[in-house]
Coordinates of C-alpha atoms in Angstrom, one line a residue:
M1 CA 0.0 0.0 0.0
R2 CA 1.2 3.5 -0.9
F3 CA -0.6 6.1 1.0
V4 CA 0.5 9.6 -0.2
I5 CA -0.4 12.9 1.4
V6 CA 0.0 15.7 -1.1
T7 CA 0.4 19.2 0.3
G8 CA 2.4 22.4 -0.2
L9 CA 2.0 26.0 -1.3
S10 CA -1.2 27.1 -3.0
G11 CA -0.3 27.6 -6.7
A12 CA 2.6 25.2 -6.6
G13 CA 0.9 22.5 -8.6
K14 CA -1.0 20.3 -6.3
T15 CA -3.9 20.0 -8.7
Q16 CA -1.6 18.9 -11.5
A17 CA 0.1 16.5 -9.2
I18 CA -3.1 14.8 -8.0
R19 CA -4.3 14.5 -11.7
C20 CA -1.0 12.8 -12.5
L21 CA -1.4 10.4 -9.6
E22 CA -4.9 9.6 -10.7
D23 CA -3.5 8.8 -14.2
F24 CA -1.1 6.5 -12.4
Q25 CA -4.1 4.5 -11.0
Y26 CA -4.1 6.1 -7.6
F27 CA -7.3 6.5 -5.7
C28 CA -7.4 10.2 -5.2
I29 CA -9.3 12.6 -2.9
D30 CA -8.8 16.4 -3.0
N31 CA -9.1 18.8 0.0
L32 CA -9.7 16.1 2.6
P33 CA -10.1 17.3 6.2
P34 CA -7.2 16.0 8.1
A35 CA -9.5 14.6 10.8
L36 CA -10.7 12.0 8.3
I37 CA -7.3 10.7 7.4
P38 CA -7.1 8.0 10.1
K39 CA -10.6 6.6 9.1
L40 CA -9.7 6.7 5.4
S41 CA -6.3 5.0 6.0
E42 CA -8.1 2.3 8.1
L43 CA -10.6 1.6 5.3
C44 CA -7.9 1.5 2.6
Y45 CA -5.6 -0.8 4.5
A46 CA -8.6 -3.1 5.4
S47 CA -9.5 -3.4 1.7
G48 CA -6.6 -5.7 1.0
D49 CA -5.7 -5.7 -2.7
K50 CA -8.8 -3.7 -3.8
I51 CA -7.1 -0.4 -3.0
D52 CA -3.3 -0.4 -3.0
K53 CA -2.5 3.2 -4.1
V54 CA -4.1 6.2 -2.4
A55 CA -3.3 9.9 -2.7
I56 CA -5.0 12.7 -0.8
V57 CA -4.6 16.5 -1.0
V58 CA -4.5 18.2 2.4
D59 CA -3.7 21.9 2.4
I60 CA -4.5 25.3 3.7
R61 CA -7.9 25.4 2.1
G62 CA -9.1 23.4 5.0
R63 CA -8.7 26.5 7.2
G64 CA -8.8 25.6 10.8
F65 CA -9.2 21.9 10.0
F66 CA -5.6 21.9 8.6
D67 CA -4.2 22.4 12.1
E68 CA -5.3 18.9 12.9
L69 CA -2.9 17.3 10.4
F70 CA -0.2 16.4 12.8
Q71 CA -2.6 14.8 15.3
S72 CA -4.0 12.7 12.4
L73 CA -0.6 11.7 11.3
K74 CA 0.3 10.6 14.8
S75 CA -2.9 8.5 14.9
I76 CA -2.1 6.6 11.7
E77 CA 1.5 6.1 12.9
N78 CA 0.1 4.6 16.1
M79 CA -2.1 2.3 14.0
G80 CA 1.0 1.0 12.3
Y81 CA 0.1 2.5 8.9
K82 CA 2.8 3.9 6.6
Y83 CA 2.4 7.1 4.6
E84 CA 4.4 9.4 2.5
I85 CA 4.2 13.2 2.2
L86 CA 4.7 14.9 -1.1
F87 CA 5.3 18.7 -0.7
L88 CA 5.1 21.0 -3.7
D89 CA 6.9 24.3 -3.4
A90 CA 7.6 27.3 -5.7
S91 CA 9.3 30.7 -5.4
D92 CA 7.3 33.7 -4.3
N93 CA 7.7 35.4 -7.6
V94 CA 6.4 32.4 -9.5
L95 CA 3.4 32.0 -7.2
V96 CA 2.5 35.7 -7.5
K97 CA 2.7 35.4 -11.3
R98 CA 0.6 32.2 -11.4
Y99 CA -2.1 33.8 -9.3
K100 CA -2.2 36.9 -11.5
E101 CA -2.5 34.8 -14.6
S102 CA -5.2 32.6 -13.1
R103 CA -7.1 35.5 -11.5
R104 CA -7.9 33.4 -8.6
N105 CA -7.7 34.4 -4.9
H106 CA -5.2 32.9 -2.5
P107 CA -7.0 31.0 0.2
L108 CA -5.5 33.3 2.9
N109 CA -5.8 36.5 0.9
N110 CA -8.4 38.6 2.6
D111 CA -7.1 42.1 1.9
G112 CA -5.7 41.8 -1.6
N113 CA -2.1 41.4 -0.7
I114 CA -1.0 38.1 -2.3
I115 CA 2.6 38.2 -1.1
D116 CA 1.6 38.5 2.6
A117 CA -0.8 35.5 2.1
I118 CA 2.0 33.5 0.6
H119 CA 4.4 34.3 3.5
E120 CA 1.7 33.4 6.0
E121 CA 1.1 30.1 4.2
R122 CA 4.8 29.3 4.2
E123 CA 5.0 29.9 7.9
R124 CA 2.0 27.6 8.6
L125 CA 3.5 24.9 6.3
K126 CA 7.1 24.9 7.4
E127 CA 6.8 22.0 9.9
V128 CA 4.9 19.9 7.4
K129 CA 7.7 20.6 4.8
K130 CA 10.3 19.3 7.3
K131 CA 8.4 16.1 7.6
A132 CA 8.0 15.6 3.9
N133 CA 9.4 12.5 2.1
H134 CA 9.5 14.2 -1.3
I135 CA 9.9 17.9 -2.0
I136 CA 9.5 19.2 -5.5
D137 CA 10.1 22.9 -6.4
T138 CA 7.9 23.5 -9.5
S139 CA 9.2 27.1 -10.2
N140 CA 11.0 26.0 -13.3
L141 CA 9.0 22.8 -14.2
S142 CA 6.4 22.5 -16.9
T143 CA 3.4 20.3 -16.4
R144 CA 5.1 17.6 -18.5
Q145 CA 8.3 17.8 -16.4
L146 CA 6.4 17.7 -13.2
R147 CA 4.6 14.6 -14.5
E148 CA 7.9 13.0 -15.3
E149 CA 9.3 13.6 -11.8
L150 CA 6.2 12.2 -10.2
R151 CA 6.5 9.2 -12.5
K152 CA 10.0 8.6 -11.3
I153 CA 8.9 8.7 -7.7
F154 CA 5.6 6.8 -7.8
I155 CA 6.0 4.5 -10.7
I156 CA 9.7 3.7 -11.2
G157 CA 10.5 4.1 -7.6
E158 CA 13.5 6.4 -8.1
K159 CA 14.5 9.0 -5.5
F160 CA 13.6 12.5 -6.6
E161 CA 16.4 15.0 -6.8
S162 CA 14.9 18.2 -5.5
L163 CA 17.5 20.4 -7.3
V164 CA 16.5 21.7 -10.7
I165 CA 19.5 22.7 -12.7
T166 CA 19.5 25.2 -15.5
V167 CA 22.4 25.4 -17.9
E168 CA 22.5 28.8 -19.7
S169 CA 24.8 30.0 -22.4
F170 CA 25.5 33.7 -22.7
G171 CA 27.7 36.3 -24.3
F172 CA 30.0 38.4 -22.0
K173 CA 29.4 41.5 -24.2
Y174 CA 25.8 41.4 -22.9
G175 CA 26.6 40.8 -19.3
I176 CA 26.7 37.8 -17.0
P177 CA 23.3 36.4 -16.1
I178 CA 22.3 38.0 -12.7
D179 CA 20.9 34.7 -11.4
A180 CA 23.9 32.6 -12.2
D181 CA 25.3 30.5 -9.3
L182 CA 28.3 29.1 -11.3
V183 CA 29.9 30.9 -14.2
F184 CA 32.3 29.2 -16.7
D185 CA 34.3 31.4 -19.1
V186 CA 35.1 29.4 -22.3
R187 CA 36.7 32.3 -24.2
F188 CA 40.0 30.4 -23.9
L189 CA 38.8 27.9 -26.5
P190 CA 39.5 28.3 -30.3
N191 CA 36.9 30.6 -31.7
P192 CA 34.8 29.5 -34.8
Y193 CA 34.2 33.1 -35.6
Y194 CA 37.6 33.2 -37.3
I195 CA 36.6 30.4 -39.6
D196 CA 34.8 31.9 -42.6
E197 CA 32.6 28.8 -43.2
L198 CA 31.6 28.6 -39.5
K199 CA 31.1 32.1 -38.3
H200 CA 27.5 32.3 -39.6
Y201 CA 26.5 29.1 -37.8
S202 CA 25.8 28.6 -34.1
G203 CA 26.9 26.1 -31.5
N204 CA 23.6 24.2 -32.2
D205 CA 24.9 23.4 -35.7
I206 CA 27.0 20.3 -36.3
P207 CA 29.9 22.1 -38.0
V208 CA 30.5 24.5 -35.1
R209 CA 29.9 21.7 -32.5
D210 CA 32.4 19.4 -34.1
Y211 CA 35.0 22.2 -34.4
V212 CA 34.7 23.3 -30.7
L213 CA 34.7 19.7 -29.4
K214 CA 37.7 18.5 -31.5
W215 CA 40.3 20.2 -29.3
S216 CA 41.9 18.3 -26.4
E217 CA 41.5 21.3 -24.1
T218 CA 37.7 21.2 -24.7
V219 CA 37.5 17.5 -23.9
E220 CA 39.5 18.0 -20.7
F221 CA 37.6 21.1 -19.7
I222 CA 34.2 19.3 -20.0
K223 CA 35.5 16.4 -18.0
K224 CA 36.7 18.6 -15.2
V225 CA 33.4 20.6 -15.1
D226 CA 31.5 17.3 -14.9
D227 CA 33.7 16.1 -12.1
L228 CA 33.2 19.4 -10.3
L229 CA 29.4 19.4 -10.7
E230 CA 29.1 15.8 -9.5
F231 CA 31.0 16.7 -6.4
L232 CA 29.0 19.9 -5.7
I233 CA 25.4 18.8 -6.5
P234 CA 25.0 16.4 -3.5
Y235 CA 26.1 19.2 -1.2
Y236 CA 23.7 21.7 -2.8
I237 CA 20.9 19.2 -2.3
K238 CA 21.9 18.6 1.3
E239 CA 21.8 22.3 2.0
G240 CA 18.2 22.5 0.6
K241 CA 19.0 24.4 -2.6
A242 CA 16.1 24.0 -5.0
R243 CA 17.6 25.7 -8.1
L244 CA 21.1 25.8 -9.6
V245 CA 22.0 28.0 -12.6
I246 CA 25.2 27.2 -14.4
A247 CA 26.2 29.9 -16.9
V248 CA 28.6 29.3 -19.7
G249 CA 29.9 32.3 -21.5
C250 CA 31.9 33.2 -24.6
T251 CA 32.2 36.6 -26.3
G252 CA 28.9 36.8 -28.1
G253 CA 27.0 33.8 -26.8
R254 CA 26.5 32.0 -30.2
H255 CA 29.3 29.5 -30.7
R256 CA 31.6 28.2 -28.0
S257 CA 29.3 28.8 -25.0
V258 CA 26.3 27.2 -26.8
T259 CA 28.3 24.1 -27.7
I260 CA 29.8 23.7 -24.2
A261 CA 26.4 24.4 -22.5
N262 CA 24.8 21.7 -24.7
S263 CA 27.6 19.2 -23.7
I264 CA 27.2 20.0 -19.9
Y265 CA 23.4 19.7 -20.3
E266 CA 23.7 16.3 -22.0
K267 CA 26.1 15.0 -19.4
L268 CA 24.0 16.1 -16.4
K269 CA 20.9 14.5 -18.1
E270 CA 22.9 11.3 -18.6
N271 CA 23.8 11.4 -14.9
G272 CA 20.1 11.4 -14.0
H273 CA 19.7 15.0 -12.9
T274 CA 16.7 17.3 -13.5
V275 CA 18.1 19.8 -15.9
L276 CA 16.9 22.5 -18.3
I277 CA 18.9 24.4 -20.9
T278 CA 18.6 27.9 -22.4
H279 CA 20.7 30.0 -24.8
R280 CA 20.2 33.6 -23.7
D281 CA 22.1 35.4 -26.5
L282 CA 21.7 33.0 -29.4
S283 CA 19.6 35.4 -31.4
N284 CA 22.1 38.2 -31.0
D285 CA 24.9 38.8 -33.5
V286 CA 23.2 36.6 -36.0
M287 CA 25.9 37.3 -38.5
G288 CA 28.5 35.8 -36.3
D289 CA 30.1 35.9 -32.8
V290 CA 31.8 39.2 -32.4
R291 CA 35.4 39.2 -31.3

């Protein structure tokens, strides 16, 4: 029996999560009062093989009833029943944006101030988050990506890596990305700009990619970056970091940085990490990477 309690910040994706779990053949209930959890768990466990996967959403919409959650969890623990808590989170900026786009009111928003309601909800949920078995930050996840992470946890049985990594190429002439955590300067590599037949291509094109990757210093650099990231990532996760931005820069952001960013992305993906990629300045200097 897998008995999953889905909770987290309003607007963080609980509705999408419960729909995914329903698609995964879970028996799902939304907005269940916590006081009913012990009775429901008793019924489900007594059903034998009839119900072997259950998911319930318990969140702040329950108002005063939500405060009974820990008492109910203690009750089912005393009954010897196992459960998992899935906690969905997102950054304040993302939550505000989602509420503005949906034009819905936050459950705790009584005076029109969304950010205050979000902060109050975070405070009320902080102890639940500490108790969670799985924490997913959906700030940078699409619905498809969230579904894939849930599939890993609840279908394949893999451990979810709560760190979402973004690899971003950029051009130094346009400035370093302000949200970058790690910045790698690849201007030391041979520049395809100086090859007439390559300068009008980008790092997404095979001729440029092959040129940049053929050098021994490129191969060694990518290997050392991979070793560094595999060393750092577990510690970032341990410290509770939810998002890591790795910026790779060359002069104009079209050739070397794009190729290397793609290589780092593929290696991280191969190593099983949750990773996204973006090329910030790819559309700039379309006629070639400036010197």
